[in-house]
CSV table of C-alpha atoms in Angstrom, one decimal:
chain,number,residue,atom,x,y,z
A,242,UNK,CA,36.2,9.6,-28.4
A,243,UNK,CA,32.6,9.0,-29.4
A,244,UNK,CA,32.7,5.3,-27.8
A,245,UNK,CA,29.6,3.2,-28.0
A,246,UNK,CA,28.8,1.7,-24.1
A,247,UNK,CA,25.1,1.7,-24.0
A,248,UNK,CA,24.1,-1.5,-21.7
A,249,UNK,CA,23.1,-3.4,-24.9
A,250,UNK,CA,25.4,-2.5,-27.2
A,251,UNK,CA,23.6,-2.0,-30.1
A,252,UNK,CA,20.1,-2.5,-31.1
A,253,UNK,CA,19.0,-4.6,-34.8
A,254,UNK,CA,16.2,-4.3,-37.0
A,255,UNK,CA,14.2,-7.0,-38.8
A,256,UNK,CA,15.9,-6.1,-42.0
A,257,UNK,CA,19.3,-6.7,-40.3
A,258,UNK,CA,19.9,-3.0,-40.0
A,259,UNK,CA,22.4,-2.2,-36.7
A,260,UNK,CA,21.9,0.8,-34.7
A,261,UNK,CA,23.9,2.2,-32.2
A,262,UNK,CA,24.5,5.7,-30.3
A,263,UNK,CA,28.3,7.3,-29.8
A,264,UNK,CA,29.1,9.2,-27.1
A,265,UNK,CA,31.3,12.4,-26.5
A,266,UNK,CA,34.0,13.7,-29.3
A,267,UNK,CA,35.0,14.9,-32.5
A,268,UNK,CA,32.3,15.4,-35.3
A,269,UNK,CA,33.1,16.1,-38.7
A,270,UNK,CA,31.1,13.3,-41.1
A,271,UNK,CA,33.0,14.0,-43.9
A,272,UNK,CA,36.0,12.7,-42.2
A,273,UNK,CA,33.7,9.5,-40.6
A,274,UNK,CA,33.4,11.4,-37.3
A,275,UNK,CA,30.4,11.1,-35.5
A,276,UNK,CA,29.9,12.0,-32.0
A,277,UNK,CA,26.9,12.3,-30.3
A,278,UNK,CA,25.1,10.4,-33.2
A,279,UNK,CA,22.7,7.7,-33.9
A,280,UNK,CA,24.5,5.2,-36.3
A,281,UNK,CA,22.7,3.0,-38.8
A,282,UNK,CA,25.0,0.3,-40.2
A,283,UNK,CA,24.7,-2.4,-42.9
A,284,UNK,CA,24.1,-5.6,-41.1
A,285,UNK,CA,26.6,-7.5,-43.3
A,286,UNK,CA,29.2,-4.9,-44.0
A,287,UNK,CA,28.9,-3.2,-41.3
A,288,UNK,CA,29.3,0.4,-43.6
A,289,UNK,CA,27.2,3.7,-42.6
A,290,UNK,CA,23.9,3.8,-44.4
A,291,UNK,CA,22.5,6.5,-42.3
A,292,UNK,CA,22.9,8.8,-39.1
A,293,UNK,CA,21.0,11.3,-36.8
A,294,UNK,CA,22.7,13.7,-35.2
A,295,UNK,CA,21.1,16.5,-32.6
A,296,UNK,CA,21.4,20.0,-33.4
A,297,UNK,CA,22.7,21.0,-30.4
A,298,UNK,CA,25.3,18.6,-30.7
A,299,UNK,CA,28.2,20.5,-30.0
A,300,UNK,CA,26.5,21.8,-26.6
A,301,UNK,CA,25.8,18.3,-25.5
A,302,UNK,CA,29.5,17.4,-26.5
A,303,UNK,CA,30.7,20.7,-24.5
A,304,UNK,CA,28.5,19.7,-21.5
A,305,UNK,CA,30.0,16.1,-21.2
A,306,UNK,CA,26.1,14.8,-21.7
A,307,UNK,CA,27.0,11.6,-23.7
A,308,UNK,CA,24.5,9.8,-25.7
A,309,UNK,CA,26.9,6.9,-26.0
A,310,UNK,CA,25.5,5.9,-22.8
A,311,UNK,CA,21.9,4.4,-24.2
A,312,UNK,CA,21.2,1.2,-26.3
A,313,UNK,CA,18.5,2.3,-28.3
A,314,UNK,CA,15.4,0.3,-29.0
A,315,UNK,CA,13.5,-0.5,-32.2
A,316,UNK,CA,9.8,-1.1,-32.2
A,317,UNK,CA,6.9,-1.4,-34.8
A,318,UNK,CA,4.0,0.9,-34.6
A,319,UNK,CA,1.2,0.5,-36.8
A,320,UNK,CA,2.9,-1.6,-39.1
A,321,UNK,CA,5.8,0.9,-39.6
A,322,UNK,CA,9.5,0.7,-37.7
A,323,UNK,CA,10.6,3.3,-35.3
A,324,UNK,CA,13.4,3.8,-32.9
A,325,UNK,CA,13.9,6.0,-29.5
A,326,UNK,CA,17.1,6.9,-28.3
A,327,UNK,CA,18.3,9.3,-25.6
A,328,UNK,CA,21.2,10.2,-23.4
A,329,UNK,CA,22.4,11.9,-20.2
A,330,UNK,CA,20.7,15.3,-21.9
A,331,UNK,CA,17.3,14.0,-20.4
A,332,UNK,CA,15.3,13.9,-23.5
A,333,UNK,CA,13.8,11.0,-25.9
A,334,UNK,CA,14.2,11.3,-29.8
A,335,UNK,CA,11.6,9.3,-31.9
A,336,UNK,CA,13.1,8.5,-35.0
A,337,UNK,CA,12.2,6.4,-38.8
A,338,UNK,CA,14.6,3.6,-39.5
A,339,UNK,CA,14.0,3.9,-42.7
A,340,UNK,CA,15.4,7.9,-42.3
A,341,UNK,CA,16.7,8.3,-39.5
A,342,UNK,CA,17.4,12.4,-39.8
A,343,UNK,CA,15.2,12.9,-43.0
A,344,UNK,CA,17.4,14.7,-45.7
A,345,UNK,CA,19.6,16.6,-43.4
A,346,UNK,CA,20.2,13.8,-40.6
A,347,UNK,CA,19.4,16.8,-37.8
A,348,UNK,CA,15.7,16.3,-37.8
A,349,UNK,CA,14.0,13.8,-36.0
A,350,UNK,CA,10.3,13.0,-35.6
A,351,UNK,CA,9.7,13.7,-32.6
A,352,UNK,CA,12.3,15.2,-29.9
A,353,UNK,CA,10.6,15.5,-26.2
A,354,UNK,CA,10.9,18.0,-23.8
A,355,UNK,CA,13.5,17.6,-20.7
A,356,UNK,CA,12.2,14.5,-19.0
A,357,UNK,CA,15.2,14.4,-16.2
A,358,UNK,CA,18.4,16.1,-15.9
A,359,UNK,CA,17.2,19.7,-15.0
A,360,UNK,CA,21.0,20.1,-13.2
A,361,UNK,CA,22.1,19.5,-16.6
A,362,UNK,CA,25.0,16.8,-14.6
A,363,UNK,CA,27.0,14.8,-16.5
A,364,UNK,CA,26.7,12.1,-13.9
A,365,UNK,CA,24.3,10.6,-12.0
A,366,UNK,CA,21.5,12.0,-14.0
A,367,UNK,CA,19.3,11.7,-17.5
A,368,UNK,CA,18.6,8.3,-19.2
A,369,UNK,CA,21.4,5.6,-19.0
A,370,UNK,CA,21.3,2.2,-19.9
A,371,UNK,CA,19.1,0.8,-22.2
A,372,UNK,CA,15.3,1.1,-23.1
A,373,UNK,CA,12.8,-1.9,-23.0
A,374,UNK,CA,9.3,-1.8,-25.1
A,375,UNK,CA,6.4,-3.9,-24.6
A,376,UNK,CA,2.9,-4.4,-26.6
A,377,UNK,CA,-0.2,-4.8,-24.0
A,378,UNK,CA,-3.2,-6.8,-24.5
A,379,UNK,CA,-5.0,-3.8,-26.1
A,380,UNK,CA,-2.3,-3.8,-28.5
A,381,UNK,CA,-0.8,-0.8,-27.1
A,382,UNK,CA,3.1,0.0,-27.6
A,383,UNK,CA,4.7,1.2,-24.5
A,384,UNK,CA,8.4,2.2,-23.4
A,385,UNK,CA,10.4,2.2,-20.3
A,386,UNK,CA,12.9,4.1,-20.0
A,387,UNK,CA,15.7,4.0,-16.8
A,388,UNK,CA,15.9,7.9,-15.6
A,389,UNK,CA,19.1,9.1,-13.0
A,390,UNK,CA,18.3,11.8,-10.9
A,391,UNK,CA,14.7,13.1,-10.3
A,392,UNK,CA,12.0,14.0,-13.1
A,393,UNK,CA,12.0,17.5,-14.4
A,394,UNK,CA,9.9,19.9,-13.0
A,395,UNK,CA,7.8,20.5,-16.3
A,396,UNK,CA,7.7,16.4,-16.9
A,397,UNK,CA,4.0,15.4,-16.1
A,398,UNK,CA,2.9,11.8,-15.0
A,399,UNK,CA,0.0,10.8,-15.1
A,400,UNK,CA,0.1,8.0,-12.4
A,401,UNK,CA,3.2,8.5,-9.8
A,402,UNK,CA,4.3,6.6,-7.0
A,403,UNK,CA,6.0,8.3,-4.8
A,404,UNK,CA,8.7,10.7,-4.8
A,405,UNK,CA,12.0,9.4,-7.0
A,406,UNK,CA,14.5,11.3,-5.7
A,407,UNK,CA,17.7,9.3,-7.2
A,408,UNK,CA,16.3,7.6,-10.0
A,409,UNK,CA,13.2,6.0,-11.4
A,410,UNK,CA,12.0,3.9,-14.4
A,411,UNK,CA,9.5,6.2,-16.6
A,412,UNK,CA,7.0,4.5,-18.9
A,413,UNK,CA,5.7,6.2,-22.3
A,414,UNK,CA,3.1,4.8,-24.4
A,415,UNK,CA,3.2,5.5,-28.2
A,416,UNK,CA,0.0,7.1,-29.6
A,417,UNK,CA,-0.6,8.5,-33.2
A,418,UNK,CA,-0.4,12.3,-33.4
A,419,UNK,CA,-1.5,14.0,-37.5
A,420,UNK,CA,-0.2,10.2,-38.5
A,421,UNK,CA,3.0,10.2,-37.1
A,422,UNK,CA,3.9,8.6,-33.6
A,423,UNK,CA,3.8,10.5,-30.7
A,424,UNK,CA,5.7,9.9,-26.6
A,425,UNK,CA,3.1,10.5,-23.7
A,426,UNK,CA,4.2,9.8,-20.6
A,427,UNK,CA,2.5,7.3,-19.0
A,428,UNK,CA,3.3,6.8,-15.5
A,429,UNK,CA,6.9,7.3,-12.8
A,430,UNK,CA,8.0,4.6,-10.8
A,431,UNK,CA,8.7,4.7,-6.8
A,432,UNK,CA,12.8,6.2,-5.9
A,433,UNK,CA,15.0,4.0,-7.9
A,434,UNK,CA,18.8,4.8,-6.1
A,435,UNK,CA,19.6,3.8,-9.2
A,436,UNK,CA,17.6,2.1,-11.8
A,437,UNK,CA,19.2,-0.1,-14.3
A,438,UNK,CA,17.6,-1.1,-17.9
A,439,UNK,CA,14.4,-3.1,-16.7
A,440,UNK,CA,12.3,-6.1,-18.9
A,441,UNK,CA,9.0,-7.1,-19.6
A,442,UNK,CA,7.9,-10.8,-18.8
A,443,UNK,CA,4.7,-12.1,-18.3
A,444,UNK,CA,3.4,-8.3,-18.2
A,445,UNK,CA,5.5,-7.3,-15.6
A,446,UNK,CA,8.6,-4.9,-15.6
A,447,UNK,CA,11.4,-6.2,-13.6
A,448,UNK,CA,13.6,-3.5,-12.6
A,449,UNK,CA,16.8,-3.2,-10.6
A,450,UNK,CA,17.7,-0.6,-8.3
A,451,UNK,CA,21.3,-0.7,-8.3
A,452,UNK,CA,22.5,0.5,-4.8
A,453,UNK,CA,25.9,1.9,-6.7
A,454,UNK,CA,26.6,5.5,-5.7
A,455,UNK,CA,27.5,6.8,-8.7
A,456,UNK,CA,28.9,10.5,-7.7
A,457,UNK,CA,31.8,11.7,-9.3
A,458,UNK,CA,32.5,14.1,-7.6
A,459,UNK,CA,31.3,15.4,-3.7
A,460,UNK,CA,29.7,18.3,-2.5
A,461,UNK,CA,32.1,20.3,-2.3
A,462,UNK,CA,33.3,19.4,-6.6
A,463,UNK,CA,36.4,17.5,-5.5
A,464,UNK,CA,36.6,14.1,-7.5
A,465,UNK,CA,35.4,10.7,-5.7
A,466,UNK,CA,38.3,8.0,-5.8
A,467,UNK,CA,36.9,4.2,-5.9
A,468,UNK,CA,37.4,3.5,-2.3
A,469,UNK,CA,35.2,6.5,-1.7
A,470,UNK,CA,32.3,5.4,-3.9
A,471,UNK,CA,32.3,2.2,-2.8
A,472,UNK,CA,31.9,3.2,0.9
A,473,UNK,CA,28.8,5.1,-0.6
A,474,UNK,CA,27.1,2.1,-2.0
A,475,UNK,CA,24.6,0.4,-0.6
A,476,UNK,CA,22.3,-2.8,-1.4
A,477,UNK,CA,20.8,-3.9,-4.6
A,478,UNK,CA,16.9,-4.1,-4.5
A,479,UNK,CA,14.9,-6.1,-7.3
A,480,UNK,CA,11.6,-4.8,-8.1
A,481,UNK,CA,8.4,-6.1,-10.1
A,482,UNK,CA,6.0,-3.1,-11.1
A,483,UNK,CA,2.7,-3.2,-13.1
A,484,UNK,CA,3.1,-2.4,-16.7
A,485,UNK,CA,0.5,-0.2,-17.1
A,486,UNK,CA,0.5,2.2,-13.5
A,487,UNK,CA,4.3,1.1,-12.4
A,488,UNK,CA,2.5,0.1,-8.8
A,489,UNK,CA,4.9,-2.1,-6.9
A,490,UNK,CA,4.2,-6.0,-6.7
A,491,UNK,CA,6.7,-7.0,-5.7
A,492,UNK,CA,10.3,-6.6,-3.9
A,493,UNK,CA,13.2,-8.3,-2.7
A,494,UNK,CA,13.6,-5.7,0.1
A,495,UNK,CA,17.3,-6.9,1.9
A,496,UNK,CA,18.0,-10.2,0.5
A,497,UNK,CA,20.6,-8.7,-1.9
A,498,UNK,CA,23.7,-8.2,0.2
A,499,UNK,CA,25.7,-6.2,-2.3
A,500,UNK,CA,25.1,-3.3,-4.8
A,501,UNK,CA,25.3,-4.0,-8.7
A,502,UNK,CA,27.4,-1.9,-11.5
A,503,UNK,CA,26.2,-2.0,-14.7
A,504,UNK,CA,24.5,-5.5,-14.1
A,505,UNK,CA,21.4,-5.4,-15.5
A,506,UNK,CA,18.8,-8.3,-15.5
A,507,UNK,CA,18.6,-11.5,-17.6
A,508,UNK,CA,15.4,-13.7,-17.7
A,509,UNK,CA,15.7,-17.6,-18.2
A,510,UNK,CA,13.5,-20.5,-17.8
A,511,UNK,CA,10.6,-19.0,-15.6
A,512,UNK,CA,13.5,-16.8,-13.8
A,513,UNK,CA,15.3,-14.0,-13.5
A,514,UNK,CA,18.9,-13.4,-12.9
A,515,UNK,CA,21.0,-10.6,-11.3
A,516,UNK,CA,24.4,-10.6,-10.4
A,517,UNK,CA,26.4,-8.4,-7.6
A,518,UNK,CA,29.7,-6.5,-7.3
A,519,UNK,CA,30.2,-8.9,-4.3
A,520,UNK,CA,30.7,-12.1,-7.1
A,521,UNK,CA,27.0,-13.4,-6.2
A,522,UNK,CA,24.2,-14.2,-8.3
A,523,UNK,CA,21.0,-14.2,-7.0
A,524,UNK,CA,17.8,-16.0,-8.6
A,525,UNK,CA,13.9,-14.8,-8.6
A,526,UNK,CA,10.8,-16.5,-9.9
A,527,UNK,CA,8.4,-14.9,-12.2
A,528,UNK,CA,5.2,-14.4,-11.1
A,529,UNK,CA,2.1,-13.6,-13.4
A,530,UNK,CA,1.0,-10.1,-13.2
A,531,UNK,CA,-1.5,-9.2,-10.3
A,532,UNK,CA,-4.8,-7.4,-11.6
């Protein structure tokens, strides 16, 4: 129980500091049992120096809504260090490196209302993956978060672009709120069916739909095999989106001829990478962002 398979693995501070989140299991910390946690390890020794856990832990353990799932991210903000971290619960916490729960380890800074995941499903929907952060030319912090399923029905965008009924990629900037750091959405991507962690290069967010049906079960509750999902899936589509409105630039429409699972994107040498259940791997150039 409580595995770690967030798309990064785990993320590391400047200090050295490891962070990861666990998913599903037993909890009981003075036994070293932490599901459902956000883990801060010694980058040497790899020992606990500090954790976060929800307080509705024990419902999101019940409800199979993993936050094992996520790489968290580290960013700086105003000269201090932060981290966000989610799971398939459909909600962003906002926490301090430097404490990640405060005294107790249950409170965060900041813990956001239901972004995605209304259904509350255990697959298919809330954040998977991996986050990405970015720093514009204004020197505003942003974050991009890959979403399953459609938004909440209380989460308000600014800027949409179209409907997302599968999946999307939602962007948050980070704004000071009574001195501590605040998440405001920013804008909603186009459908995403669905989106894998995206990146930032030259301005632009790179993001993946994957094409992978990833139902467990069907309509009717009864358990998909593998031949079944596969039959589901379609084609992988690459997409590059504006940073700051998510507006489409770009997109590779049908040249990928296979879907992706749990692929992700890597960047190289004026490049980017993806690869395809099919044992392909296809190569894009980077363009500079369109104003």
């Amino acid at each position: 129980g409580a595995g770690i398979w967030g798309r990064a693995g785990v993320a590391v501070s400047e200090s050295g500091t490891v962070f990861a989140e666990t998913g599903d299991g037993p909890w009981d910390p003075e036994t070293g049992k932490f599901s459902d946690t956000i883990l801060a390890l010694t980058g040497t020794e790899v020992k606990l120096s500090d954790y976060y856990t929800p307080t509705n832990r024990e419902w999101i353990t019940r409800k199979d809504l993993d936050m094992g799932n996520v790489t968290p991210v580290v960013f700086k903000f105003r000269n201090k260090e932060y981290l966000a971290g989610a799971g398939k619960e459909g909600r962003i916490y906002l926490l301090d490196t430097a404490a990640l729960g405060g005294d107790d380890h249950r409170t965060p800074l900041l813990r956001t209302d239901l972004m995605t995941n209304e259904d509350v499903a255990y697959a298919g929907h809330g954040f998977w993956g991996s986050f990405a952060t970015w720093v514009d030319a204004q020197g505003a912090r942003w974050l991009f978060a890959p979403a399953w399923g459609p938004p909440h029905p209380k989460a308000v965008f600014p800027v949409t672009n179209g409907e997302a009924a599968n999946g999307s990629i939602m962007a948050f900037r980070i704004e000071g709120k009574d001195n501590k750091p605040d998440v405001r959405p920013a804008w909603i991507s186009r459908d995403f069916n669905v989106p894998e962690p995206p990146i930032i290069a030259n301005g632009v967010v790179f993001a993946l739909s994957s094409g992978e049906d990833v139902r467990q079960s069907d309509a009717t509750g009864k358990s998909m095999n593998t031949p079944e999902r596969l039959r589901g899936s379609t084609k992988a589509t690459l997409f590059a989106l504006n940073a700051e409105t998510g507006k489409e630039l770009y997109s590779s429409r049908d040249i990928i001829q296979s879907f992706t699972h749990f692929g992700g994107i890597a960047p190289s040498n004026g490049r980017v990478f993806v690869s395809t259940y099919d044992g392909n791997v296809y190569a894009f150039g980077l363009k500079n962002e369109e104003r």
